[in-house]
Coordinates of C-alpha atoms in Angstrom, one line a residue:
M1 CA -11.0 23.9 -24.4
S2 CA -13.6 23.2 -21.6
D3 CA -16.3 22.0 -24.2
T4 CA -13.7 19.7 -25.8
L5 CA -12.7 18.2 -22.4
L6 CA -16.4 17.4 -21.8
S7 CA -17.5 16.2 -25.1
S8 CA -16.9 12.3 -24.4
L9 CA -18.6 12.4 -21.0
N10 CA -22.3 11.3 -20.3
E11 CA -24.6 13.7 -18.6
S12 CA -23.9 12.3 -15.0
Q13 CA -20.3 12.6 -15.5
K14 CA -20.4 16.1 -16.8
K15 CA -22.3 17.2 -13.8
A16 CA -19.6 15.8 -11.6
A17 CA -16.8 17.2 -13.7
T18 CA -18.2 20.8 -13.8
Y19 CA -19.4 21.1 -10.1
I20 CA -16.7 23.3 -8.7
D21 CA -17.4 24.8 -5.3
G22 CA -18.7 23.1 -2.2
S23 CA -18.8 19.4 -1.2
L24 CA -19.5 16.9 -4.0
L25 CA -20.1 13.1 -3.6
I26 CA -19.6 11.2 -6.8
L27 CA -21.3 7.8 -6.4
A28 CA -19.5 5.7 -8.9
G29 CA -20.9 2.2 -9.8
A30 CA -18.6 -0.5 -11.0
G31 CA -17.3 0.1 -14.5
S32 CA -19.0 3.6 -14.9
G33 CA -16.0 5.7 -15.8
K34 CA -14.9 6.9 -12.3
T35 CA -11.2 7.5 -13.4
K36 CA -12.4 9.2 -16.5
T37 CA -14.7 11.4 -14.5
I38 CA -12.4 12.5 -11.8
T39 CA -9.2 13.1 -14.1
T40 CA -11.5 15.2 -16.4
R41 CA -12.8 17.2 -13.4
L42 CA -9.1 17.8 -12.5
A43 CA -8.4 19.0 -15.9
Y44 CA -11.5 21.0 -16.1
L45 CA -10.5 22.9 -12.8
I46 CA -7.1 23.9 -14.5
S47 CA -8.8 24.8 -17.7
I48 CA -11.1 27.4 -16.1
G49 CA -8.1 29.2 -14.4
I50 CA -8.0 27.6 -11.1
D51 CA -4.2 27.4 -9.9
P52 CA -3.0 23.7 -10.2
A53 CA -0.8 24.2 -7.1
S54 CA -4.1 24.7 -5.2
I55 CA -5.5 21.2 -6.2
L56 CA -4.7 18.2 -4.1
T57 CA -5.9 14.6 -5.2
L58 CA -5.5 11.7 -2.9
T59 CA -5.7 8.1 -4.0
F60 CA -4.9 4.7 -2.2
T61 CA -2.3 3.3 -4.5
N62 CA 0.6 4.6 -6.6
K63 CA -0.9 2.8 -9.8
A64 CA -4.2 4.8 -9.4
A65 CA -2.2 8.1 -8.7
N66 CA 0.1 7.4 -11.8
E67 CA -2.9 6.6 -14.2
M68 CA -4.8 9.8 -13.1
R69 CA -1.7 12.0 -13.5
D70 CA -1.1 10.6 -17.1
R71 CA -4.7 10.9 -18.0
A72 CA -5.1 14.4 -16.7
F73 CA -2.0 15.8 -18.2
N74 CA -3.0 14.3 -21.6
L75 CA -6.4 16.2 -21.3
I76 CA -4.7 19.7 -20.5
Q77 CA -2.1 19.6 -23.3
G78 CA -1.7 23.1 -24.6
I79 CA -2.4 24.8 -21.2
E80 CA 0.5 26.2 -19.6
V81 CA 1.2 24.7 -16.1
N82 CA 4.0 26.1 -14.1
T83 CA 3.3 24.0 -11.0
P84 CA 1.6 20.6 -11.4
P85 CA -1.3 19.7 -9.0
L86 CA -0.3 17.4 -6.3
L87 CA -1.7 13.9 -7.0
C88 CA -0.4 11.1 -4.7
T89 CA -1.5 8.5 -2.3
F90 CA -2.6 9.5 1.3
H91 CA 0.8 8.1 2.6
K92 CA 2.7 9.9 0.0
F93 CA 1.2 13.2 1.1
G94 CA 2.0 12.4 4.8
L95 CA 5.5 11.8 3.8
L96 CA 5.9 15.0 2.0
F97 CA 4.1 16.8 4.8
L98 CA 6.5 15.3 7.4
K99 CA 9.5 16.4 5.6
F100 CA 8.7 20.0 6.1
H101 CA 6.9 19.8 9.5
M102 CA 8.5 16.8 11.5
G103 CA 10.2 19.5 13.5
E104 CA 6.8 20.5 15.1
L105 CA 7.3 17.1 17.0
N106 CA 10.8 18.0 18.0
R107 CA 12.0 15.2 15.7
K108 CA 14.4 15.4 12.6
N109 CA 13.1 15.2 9.0
N110 CA 15.8 12.6 8.0
F111 CA 13.4 9.8 9.4
I112 CA 13.3 6.5 7.8
I113 CA 9.9 4.5 7.0
I114 CA 9.7 0.9 8.1
D115 CA 7.6 -1.7 6.5
T116 CA 5.5 -4.5 8.1
D117 CA 8.5 -6.9 8.2
D118 CA 10.6 -4.4 9.9
K119 CA 7.8 -3.7 12.3
K120 CA 7.4 -7.4 13.1
R121 CA 11.1 -7.7 14.0
I122 CA 10.9 -4.7 16.3
L123 CA 8.0 -6.1 18.1
K124 CA 9.4 -9.5 18.4
S125 CA 12.5 -7.9 20.1
I126 CA 10.3 -6.1 22.5
N127 CA 7.9 -9.0 23.3
K128 CA 8.3 -12.7 22.5
D129 CA 5.2 -13.9 24.5
I130 CA 2.3 -12.2 22.4
T131 CA 2.0 -13.6 18.9
T132 CA 3.6 -10.9 16.6
S133 CA 0.8 -10.7 14.0
I134 CA -1.6 -9.8 17.1
L135 CA 0.7 -7.0 18.0
V136 CA 1.1 -5.6 14.6
S137 CA -2.8 -5.4 13.9
E138 CA -3.7 -4.2 17.4
I139 CA -1.1 -1.4 17.3
S140 CA -2.2 -0.3 13.9
R141 CA -5.8 -0.4 15.0
Y142 CA -4.9 1.8 18.1
K143 CA -3.1 4.3 15.7
N144 CA -5.9 4.5 13.1
S145 CA -8.5 4.8 16.0
L146 CA -6.2 7.8 17.3
L147 CA -5.6 6.0 20.6
S148 CA -2.2 6.8 22.2
P149 CA -0.5 4.1 24.5
A150 CA -1.7 5.6 27.6
E151 CA -5.2 5.7 26.2
A152 CA -4.9 2.1 25.0
K153 CA -3.8 1.1 28.6
L154 CA -6.9 2.8 30.1
A155 CA -9.3 1.3 27.6
A156 CA -7.9 -2.3 28.0
Q157 CA -10.0 -4.5 30.2
L158 CA -8.2 -7.9 29.6
K159 CA -4.7 -8.6 30.7
L160 CA -3.7 -9.4 27.1
Y161 CA -4.8 -5.9 25.9
R162 CA -2.9 -4.3 28.8
D163 CA 0.1 -6.1 27.9
I164 CA -0.4 -5.1 24.1
A165 CA -0.6 -1.4 25.4
E166 CA 2.8 -2.0 27.2
V167 CA 4.3 -3.2 24.0
Y168 CA 2.8 -0.3 22.1
E169 CA 4.4 2.3 24.5
K170 CA 7.7 0.6 24.2
Y171 CA 7.4 0.4 20.3
E172 CA 6.6 4.1 20.1
N173 CA 9.6 5.0 22.3
Y174 CA 11.9 2.8 20.0
L175 CA 10.5 4.4 16.9
V176 CA 11.2 8.0 18.2
E177 CA 14.6 7.1 19.6
N178 CA 15.7 5.7 16.2
N179 CA 13.9 8.3 14.2
L180 CA 11.7 5.7 12.4
V181 CA 8.0 5.9 11.1
D182 CA 5.7 3.1 10.4
F183 CA 3.0 3.4 7.6
D184 CA 0.3 4.5 10.1
D185 CA 2.5 7.2 11.4
L186 CA 2.6 8.8 7.9
L187 CA -1.1 9.6 8.5
L188 CA -1.2 10.0 12.4
L189 CA 1.7 12.4 12.8
P190 CA 0.5 15.0 10.3
Y191 CA -2.9 14.7 11.9
K192 CA -1.3 15.3 15.3
I193 CA 0.7 18.2 14.0
L194 CA -2.3 19.9 12.3
L195 CA -4.6 19.4 15.2
A196 CA -2.0 21.0 17.7
N197 CA -1.2 24.0 15.4
E198 CA -4.3 25.8 14.2
E199 CA -2.4 28.3 12.4
L200 CA -0.5 25.7 10.3
A201 CA -3.8 23.9 9.5
K202 CA -5.3 27.1 8.0
Q203 CA -2.2 27.6 6.0
V204 CA -2.3 24.0 4.5
S205 CA -6.0 24.2 4.0
Q206 CA -5.7 27.6 2.2
K207 CA -2.9 26.1 0.1
Y208 CA -5.0 23.2 -1.1
N209 CA -8.3 25.0 -1.9
Y210 CA -9.5 22.2 -3.9
I211 CA -9.3 18.5 -2.6
M212 CA -10.3 15.1 -4.4
V213 CA -10.3 11.8 -2.9
D214 CA -10.5 8.6 -4.9
E215 CA -12.0 5.3 -3.5
Y216 CA -13.7 7.1 -0.6
Q217 CA -15.5 4.2 0.7
D218 CA -12.1 2.6 1.7
T219 CA -11.2 5.6 4.0
N220 CA -11.0 5.0 8.0
E221 CA -11.5 7.3 10.8
L222 CA -7.9 8.7 10.7
Q223 CA -8.1 9.6 7.1
Y224 CA -11.5 11.2 7.7
R225 CA -10.4 13.4 10.6
L226 CA -7.2 14.3 8.5
L227 CA -9.4 15.4 5.6
R228 CA -11.6 17.5 8.0
L229 CA -8.4 19.4 9.0
L230 CA -7.3 19.9 5.4
C231 CA -10.7 21.5 4.7
C232 CA -10.8 23.7 7.7
T233 CA -11.0 26.8 5.7
H234 CA -13.2 25.7 2.9
N235 CA -15.7 23.1 1.9
N236 CA -14.4 22.2 -1.5
L237 CA -14.0 18.4 -1.0
C238 CA -15.0 16.0 -3.9
V239 CA -15.0 12.4 -3.0
V240 CA -15.5 9.6 -5.4
G241 CA -16.4 6.2 -4.2
D242 CA -19.0 3.3 -4.3
D243 CA -20.6 2.3 -1.0
D244 CA -21.6 -1.1 -2.6
Q245 CA -17.8 -1.8 -3.3
S246 CA -16.7 -1.1 0.5
I247 CA -14.9 -4.5 1.3
Y248 CA -12.0 -3.5 3.7
G249 CA -13.9 -3.3 7.0
W250 CA -11.6 -6.0 8.3
R251 CA -8.6 -3.6 8.0
G252 CA -10.3 -0.3 9.4
A253 CA -12.1 1.2 6.5
T254 CA -15.3 2.6 7.6
I255 CA -18.3 2.6 5.1
K256 CA -20.0 5.2 7.5
N257 CA -17.7 7.8 5.9
I258 CA -19.3 7.6 2.6
L259 CA -22.8 6.8 3.8
N260 CA -22.7 9.9 6.1
F261 CA -20.7 12.2 3.9
N262 CA -23.5 14.7 3.3
E263 CA -23.8 14.9 7.1
H264 CA -20.2 15.4 7.6
F265 CA -20.0 18.2 5.0
E266 CA -22.6 20.8 4.4
D267 CA -24.6 21.1 1.4
T268 CA -23.3 18.1 -0.5
F269 CA -24.2 17.8 -4.1
V270 CA -24.7 14.0 -5.0
V271 CA -24.1 12.6 -8.5
K272 CA -24.5 8.9 -9.3
L273 CA -22.7 7.4 -12.1
E274 CA -24.8 4.3 -13.0
E275 CA -24.0 3.7 -16.7
N276 CA -21.8 0.7 -16.9
Y277 CA -19.4 0.4 -19.8
R278 CA -17.7 -2.9 -18.8
S279 CA -20.1 -5.7 -18.3
T280 CA -23.0 -7.4 -20.3
D281 CA -26.7 -6.7 -19.2
T282 CA -26.9 -10.4 -17.9
I283 CA -23.9 -9.8 -15.6
L284 CA -25.1 -6.6 -14.4
E285 CA -28.7 -8.0 -13.5
H286 CA -27.2 -10.6 -11.2
A287 CA -25.0 -7.8 -9.7
N288 CA -27.8 -5.6 -8.9
H289 CA -30.0 -8.3 -7.7
L290 CA -27.4 -9.5 -5.2
I291 CA -26.6 -6.0 -3.7
E292 CA -30.2 -4.8 -3.4
H293 CA -30.4 -7.2 -0.3
N294 CA -28.1 -4.9 1.5
R295 CA -29.8 -2.1 3.8
D296 CA -26.6 -0.2 4.5
R297 CA -26.3 1.6 1.1
L298 CA -27.2 4.9 -0.5
G299 CA -28.9 3.1 -3.4
K300 CA -28.1 3.1 -7.0
K301 CA -28.6 0.6 -10.0
L302 CA -26.1 -0.3 -12.7
V303 CA -27.4 0.3 -16.3
G304 CA -25.8 -1.5 -19.0
T305 CA -24.6 0.0 -22.3
R306 CA -23.8 -3.2 -24.0
T307 CA -25.7 -6.2 -25.4
K308 CA -27.6 -8.8 -23.2
G309 CA -24.5 -11.3 -23.3
D310 CA -24.5 -14.9 -22.6
S311 CA -26.1 -16.6 -19.6
I312 CA -24.0 -17.0 -16.3
R313 CA -23.0 -20.6 -15.9
V314 CA -23.1 -22.4 -12.5
Y315 CA -20.8 -25.4 -11.9
E316 CA -21.6 -27.9 -9.3
S317 CA -18.9 -30.4 -8.3
N318 CA -18.4 -33.2 -5.9
D319 CA -14.9 -32.1 -4.9
E320 CA -12.4 -29.5 -5.6
N321 CA -10.5 -31.6 -8.0
E322 CA -13.5 -32.1 -10.2
E323 CA -14.1 -28.3 -10.0
T324 CA -10.6 -27.7 -11.1
R325 CA -10.8 -30.1 -14.0
K326 CA -13.9 -28.3 -15.4
I327 CA -12.4 -24.8 -15.1
V328 CA -9.0 -26.1 -16.7
D329 CA -10.9 -27.5 -19.5
D330 CA -12.9 -24.2 -20.1
I331 CA -9.9 -22.2 -20.1
R332 CA -8.0 -24.5 -22.5
K333 CA -10.8 -24.2 -24.9
L334 CA -10.8 -20.5 -24.7
I335 CA -7.1 -20.3 -25.2
D336 CA -7.4 -22.7 -28.2
S337 CA -10.0 -20.5 -29.7
G338 CA -7.5 -17.6 -29.7
Q339 CA -8.5 -15.9 -26.4
S340 CA -5.6 -14.2 -24.6
A341 CA -4.7 -15.8 -21.1
K342 CA -4.2 -12.3 -19.6
D343 CA -8.0 -11.8 -20.3
I344 CA -8.9 -14.8 -18.1
A345 CA -9.0 -14.7 -14.3
I346 CA -10.1 -17.0 -11.4
L347 CA -11.2 -15.6 -8.1
F348 CA -11.6 -16.9 -4.7
R349 CA -12.6 -15.8 -1.2
V350 CA -10.3 -17.7 0.6
N351 CA -6.5 -18.0 -0.6
A352 CA -6.3 -21.7 0.6
L353 CA -8.5 -22.7 -2.3
S354 CA -5.8 -21.7 -4.7
R355 CA -3.8 -25.0 -4.1
S356 CA -5.9 -27.4 -6.0
L357 CA -6.1 -24.8 -8.9
E358 CA -2.2 -24.5 -8.9
E359 CA -2.0 -28.4 -9.0
G360 CA -4.4 -28.6 -11.8
F361 CA -2.7 -25.9 -13.9
N362 CA 0.8 -27.5 -13.3
K363 CA -0.6 -30.9 -14.4
A364 CA -2.0 -29.4 -17.5
G365 CA 1.2 -27.4 -18.4
M366 CA -0.8 -24.1 -18.4
N367 CA 0.8 -20.7 -17.5
Y368 CA -0.8 -19.0 -14.4
K369 CA 0.1 -16.0 -12.1
L370 CA -0.8 -16.2 -8.4
V371 CA -1.3 -12.8 -7.5
G372 CA -0.2 -12.2 -3.9
G373 CA 3.1 -14.1 -3.8
M374 CA 6.3 -12.7 -1.9
K375 CA 6.9 -9.0 -3.0
F376 CA 10.3 -8.1 -4.2
Y377 CA 11.1 -5.7 -1.4
E378 CA 10.2 -8.3 1.1
R379 CA 12.8 -10.8 0.0
S380 CA 15.5 -11.1 2.6
E381 CA 18.4 -10.3 0.3
I382 CA 16.8 -7.0 -0.8
K383 CA 15.9 -6.0 2.8
D384 CA 19.6 -6.6 3.7
L385 CA 20.5 -4.2 1.0
I386 CA 18.0 -1.7 2.1
A387 CA 19.3 -1.9 5.7
Y388 CA 22.7 -1.1 4.3
M389 CA 21.5 1.9 2.4
R390 CA 19.6 3.1 5.6
I391 CA 22.8 3.0 7.6
L392 CA 24.5 5.0 5.0
T393 CA 21.8 7.7 5.3
N394 CA 21.3 7.4 9.0
K395 CA 24.0 6.0 11.1
D396 CA 22.0 6.2 14.2
D397 CA 19.6 3.5 12.7
N398 CA 20.1 0.6 15.2
F399 CA 17.5 -1.6 13.7
S400 CA 19.2 -1.7 10.3
F401 CA 22.7 -1.9 11.9
K402 CA 21.6 -5.1 13.7
R403 CA 20.3 -6.6 10.5
I404 CA 23.4 -6.3 8.5
I405 CA 26.4 -6.1 10.8
N406 CA 27.0 -9.8 10.2
K407 CA 25.7 -10.0 6.5
P408 CA 27.8 -11.2 4.8
K409 CA 29.1 -13.3 7.6
R410 CA 32.2 -11.4 9.2
G411 CA 32.3 -13.2 12.5
I412 CA 30.1 -10.8 14.6
G413 CA 27.6 -13.0 16.5
K414 CA 24.7 -12.3 18.9
T415 CA 26.9 -12.0 21.9
T416 CA 28.9 -9.4 20.3
I417 CA 25.8 -7.5 19.0
D418 CA 24.2 -7.6 22.5
K419 CA 27.4 -6.2 24.2
V420 CA 27.4 -3.3 21.8
E421 CA 23.6 -2.6 22.1
A422 CA 24.1 -2.8 26.0
H423 CA 27.0 -0.3 25.9
A424 CA 24.9 2.0 23.5
L425 CA 22.1 2.1 26.0
Q426 CA 24.3 2.8 28.9
T427 CA 26.1 5.7 27.2
D428 CA 23.1 7.1 25.3
M429 CA 24.8 6.5 21.9
S430 CA 23.6 4.7 18.8
M431 CA 25.3 1.2 18.1
F432 CA 27.5 2.8 15.1
D433 CA 28.5 5.5 17.5
V434 CA 29.7 2.8 19.9
I435 CA 32.3 1.8 17.1
S436 CA 33.0 5.1 15.9
K437 CA 33.6 7.1 19.1
N438 CA 35.6 4.5 20.9
S439 CA 39.3 3.9 20.1
P440 CA 40.3 0.4 19.0
D441 CA 41.6 -0.3 22.5
E442 CA 38.5 1.0 24.2
L443 CA 36.4 -0.9 21.8
S444 CA 38.5 -4.1 22.5
K445 CA 37.5 -3.9 26.2
I446 CA 33.8 -4.0 25.1
V447 CA 33.7 -6.7 22.5
G448 CA 37.1 -8.2 22.4
K449 CA 40.3 -7.4 20.2
K450 CA 39.2 -9.5 17.1
N451 CA 35.7 -8.3 17.0
A452 CA 36.9 -4.7 17.7
R453 CA 39.2 -4.9 14.5
T454 CA 36.3 -6.3 12.4
L455 CA 33.9 -3.5 13.6
K456 CA 36.6 -0.8 12.9
V457 CA 36.9 -2.1 9.4
F458 CA 33.2 -1.9 9.0
E459 CA 33.0 1.6 10.3
A460 CA 35.8 2.7 7.8
S461 CA 33.9 1.2 5.0
I462 CA 30.7 3.0 5.6
I463 CA 32.7 6.3 6.0
D464 CA 34.5 5.6 2.8
L465 CA 31.3 4.8 1.0
N466 CA 29.7 8.0 2.3
E467 CA 32.4 10.1 1.0
L468 CA 32.3 8.4 -2.3
M469 CA 28.6 8.9 -2.7
A470 CA 28.9 12.6 -2.3
E471 CA 31.5 12.5 -5.1
S472 CA 29.8 10.1 -7.5
R473 CA 26.8 8.0 -7.0
M474 CA 27.7 5.6 -9.8
K475 CA 31.1 4.9 -8.4
F476 CA 29.4 4.6 -5.0
L477 CA 27.3 1.8 -6.0
D478 CA 30.3 -0.1 -8.0
S479 CA 32.3 0.3 -4.7
F480 CA 29.5 -0.9 -2.5
E481 CA 29.8 -4.3 -4.0
E482 CA 33.5 -4.4 -4.1
T483 CA 33.6 -3.4 -0.3
F484 CA 31.0 -5.9 1.1
D485 CA 31.1 -8.6 -1.6
Y486 CA 27.3 -9.1 -0.7
R487 CA 26.4 -10.5 -4.1
A488 CA 29.2 -13.1 -4.0
S489 CA 28.2 -14.2 -0.5
Y490 CA 25.2 -16.1 -2.4
N491 CA 27.7 -18.1 -4.5
N492 CA 27.2 -22.0 -4.3
L493 CA 23.9 -21.7 -2.6
P494 CA 21.0 -23.8 -3.9
D495 CA 18.9 -20.7 -4.7
G496 CA 22.0 -18.4 -5.0
A497 CA 21.4 -17.6 -8.7
D498 CA 18.0 -16.4 -8.0
R499 CA 18.9 -14.3 -5.1
Q500 CA 21.8 -12.7 -7.2
G501 CA 19.3 -11.9 -9.9
N502 CA 17.3 -10.1 -7.3
I503 CA 20.4 -8.1 -6.0
D504 CA 21.3 -7.2 -9.8
E505 CA 17.8 -5.9 -10.3
F506 CA 18.1 -3.9 -7.2
Y507 CA 21.4 -2.2 -8.0
G508 CA 19.9 -1.6 -11.7
Y509 CA 17.0 0.1 -9.9
I510 CA 19.0 2.4 -7.9
R511 CA 21.2 3.4 -10.9
D512 CA 17.9 4.1 -12.9
F513 CA 16.6 6.3 -9.9
F514 CA 19.6 8.4 -9.8
I515 CA 19.8 8.8 -13.5
Q516 CA 16.2 10.0 -13.7
N517 CA 16.3 12.0 -10.5
P518 CA 19.8 13.5 -10.3
H519 CA 18.7 16.1 -7.7
L520 CA 17.4 13.5 -5.2
E521 CA 19.4 11.6 -2.6
L522 CA 19.6 8.1 -1.3
K523 CA 17.1 8.6 1.4
D524 CA 14.6 9.9 -1.2
F525 CA 14.9 6.4 -3.0
L526 CA 14.5 4.5 0.3
N527 CA 11.4 6.6 1.1
E528 CA 10.1 6.1 -2.5
I529 CA 10.5 2.2 -2.5
A530 CA 8.8 2.1 0.9
L531 CA 5.7 3.6 -0.6
E532 CA 5.7 1.2 -3.6
S533 CA 2.2 0.0 -4.3
E534 CA 1.5 -3.6 -3.0
N535 CA -0.2 -4.4 -6.4
E536 CA 2.0 -6.8 -8.4
E537 CA 2.4 -6.6 -12.1
L538 CA 0.4 -9.5 -13.9
Y539 CA 2.2 -11.8 -16.0
S540 CA 1.3 -10.7 -19.7
E541 CA 0.5 -14.2 -20.9
A542 CA -0.8 -16.1 -17.9
V543 CA -4.1 -16.7 -16.4
S544 CA -4.5 -14.8 -13.1
M545 CA -5.5 -16.4 -9.8
M546 CA -6.3 -14.1 -7.0
S547 CA -8.4 -13.3 -4.0
I548 CA -11.4 -11.1 -4.7
H549 CA -9.9 -8.3 -2.5
A550 CA -6.8 -8.3 -4.9
S551 CA -9.2 -8.1 -7.9
K552 CA -10.7 -4.7 -6.9
G553 CA -10.1 -2.3 -9.8
L554 CA -9.4 -4.9 -12.5
E555 CA -11.6 -6.4 -15.2
F556 CA -11.5 -9.6 -17.3
K557 CA -13.3 -10.8 -20.4
H558 CA -13.7 -14.3 -18.9
L559 CA -14.0 -14.9 -15.2
F560 CA -14.6 -17.7 -12.9
I561 CA -15.4 -17.5 -9.2
I562 CA -14.8 -20.6 -7.2
G563 CA -15.8 -21.9 -3.7
F564 CA -19.3 -20.0 -4.0
E565 CA -20.6 -22.0 -1.2
E566 CA -21.5 -21.1 2.4
G567 CA -18.6 -21.2 4.8
F568 CA -16.2 -20.2 2.0
F569 CA -18.1 -17.5 0.3
P570 CA -19.9 -16.0 2.1
L571 CA -17.4 -16.7 4.8
I572 CA -19.3 -17.1 7.9
G573 CA -17.7 -16.9 11.3
D574 CA -17.3 -14.7 14.4
G575 CA -17.5 -11.0 13.7
S576 CA -18.6 -11.9 10.0
D577 CA -20.6 -9.2 8.2
I578 CA -23.1 -10.6 5.7
E579 CA -23.6 -7.1 4.0
E580 CA -19.7 -6.9 3.5
E581 CA -19.8 -10.4 1.9
R582 CA -22.5 -9.4 -0.5
R583 CA -20.4 -6.4 -1.4
L584 CA -17.5 -8.7 -2.1
G585 CA -19.7 -10.8 -4.2
Y586 CA -20.9 -7.7 -6.1
V587 CA -17.3 -6.7 -6.5
A588 CA -16.4 -10.2 -7.8
I589 CA -19.1 -10.3 -10.3
T590 CA -18.6 -6.9 -11.6
R591 CA -15.0 -7.8 -12.6
A592 CA -16.5 -9.9 -15.5
M593 CA -16.8 -8.3 -18.9
D594 CA -18.1 -11.0 -21.3
N595 CA -18.4 -14.3 -19.5
L596 CA -18.9 -15.3 -15.9
T597 CA -18.9 -18.8 -14.4
L598 CA -19.7 -19.6 -10.7
S599 CA -18.7 -22.7 -9.1
F600 CA -19.4 -24.5 -5.9
V601 CA -18.6 -27.9 -4.3
H602 CA -20.9 -30.1 -2.4

């Protein structure tokens, strides 16, 4: 079985797949069969008798996790596996861990995960003077740097940062009071629990005796520290990555994690995957030549396995409209010659450069997909429905209560909401409790008779739906719409049909979830969608337009990179890192399989 598994690997890939005990660094160049190697290694571990339940594989996206899981399971067909290995994102691992161990922080395990939009709303309610995006990024930076609110205050030298630290403290208190966690908490809280409980850390480390990490060059300080704790009883950590593709420094990724891996973990065995199966030799020569200028790298060189290929074309234009015309003409010729639109992509360093492209494609009547538009779960009508579902799973969720108490409109205005919230704070109750634990007469004294009646009807609806959900999930979904008429509230609106289509899609998704997972609950569905990968599906027959960051991990037969000029790419400015700009260029070039066109404007 083991020999069959390894038969399709090259020598370097075999070395990586069969190195079992001790720390292992697989330096995987672009297009070098990284996923094939790591999934074969996972299957190989199982084939030689290692307990699958002792293997933990961590990725950055659900898409990568699903692909690896499918590939690995295909490889081990015929081997009886009682407990499958855990293969998931860092954040999913954190979620699973907290479900079992949240009590270590004296908190309940029925917490709800908030997304970035929720986070912005909470921060805006705490402070309206500081730009919300600054608060979001700074608080995330604090958490990933393991800084508590108190430590952030001590470190702050400017008034702005002292104020941000104050907001951070209030934000943390709000999350704890409402039993909410943000995405950073899914890593930070497990780290805190394991750091404080040495015995638990040993138990978890002994449970996962073999750990693999994909895209290690994208890890940050917190993820590195968490991995150290997970490996506190052994040194069996295999990481796969490419220092030349480390392009997320702006969001906290630390290239030093991969550069210094053999210093962090003793007796590291290093394997370099340098054979590229994706691009022509010509494309690889340019990629190698560019990245060789970087000093901060471990050093490897992509070696082609294909033909030399066509020369790289370089377009020089007087303005962006001329640039767009050239590219549109080229793409039209490719499609007319029988090439598929899904095999063609245009990349840019700065999103603003997409405008002229979109205009040109619209004029030409050509299909395109702009990757990075508004995600499904970020649409307001879907966020409202999610807030309703949150209330049904956790009536103490004040944040969700405030979002939906007047959606659809039921005459409950801001003044009434403020009164309920003020009473909740005075009596140390949730806002829902203010309604449920006060009689109609008592509630009338707080919000007035008419509003009290409306709120009591809302309370009764939530209780009825909860009872129905315990009885039948499908009937619950039907009754939910009948109770609140949420879908109907978009009748006669200009974009109502589109929104209703989204609502129908959401209801259908919940139904499918319950059919496929009859043992899971509504809170599991909510946590699952909160962890949905941010990568959008590409339209099957449309030219893809995207930023270089969004293109990582993808490949296209015909690739155009626009804005290849100083100021746009490389992007030069305060705090810019020319080495990271080169790595971005390397990532962009190595997305191309057959043809590459570079374009710049005077």
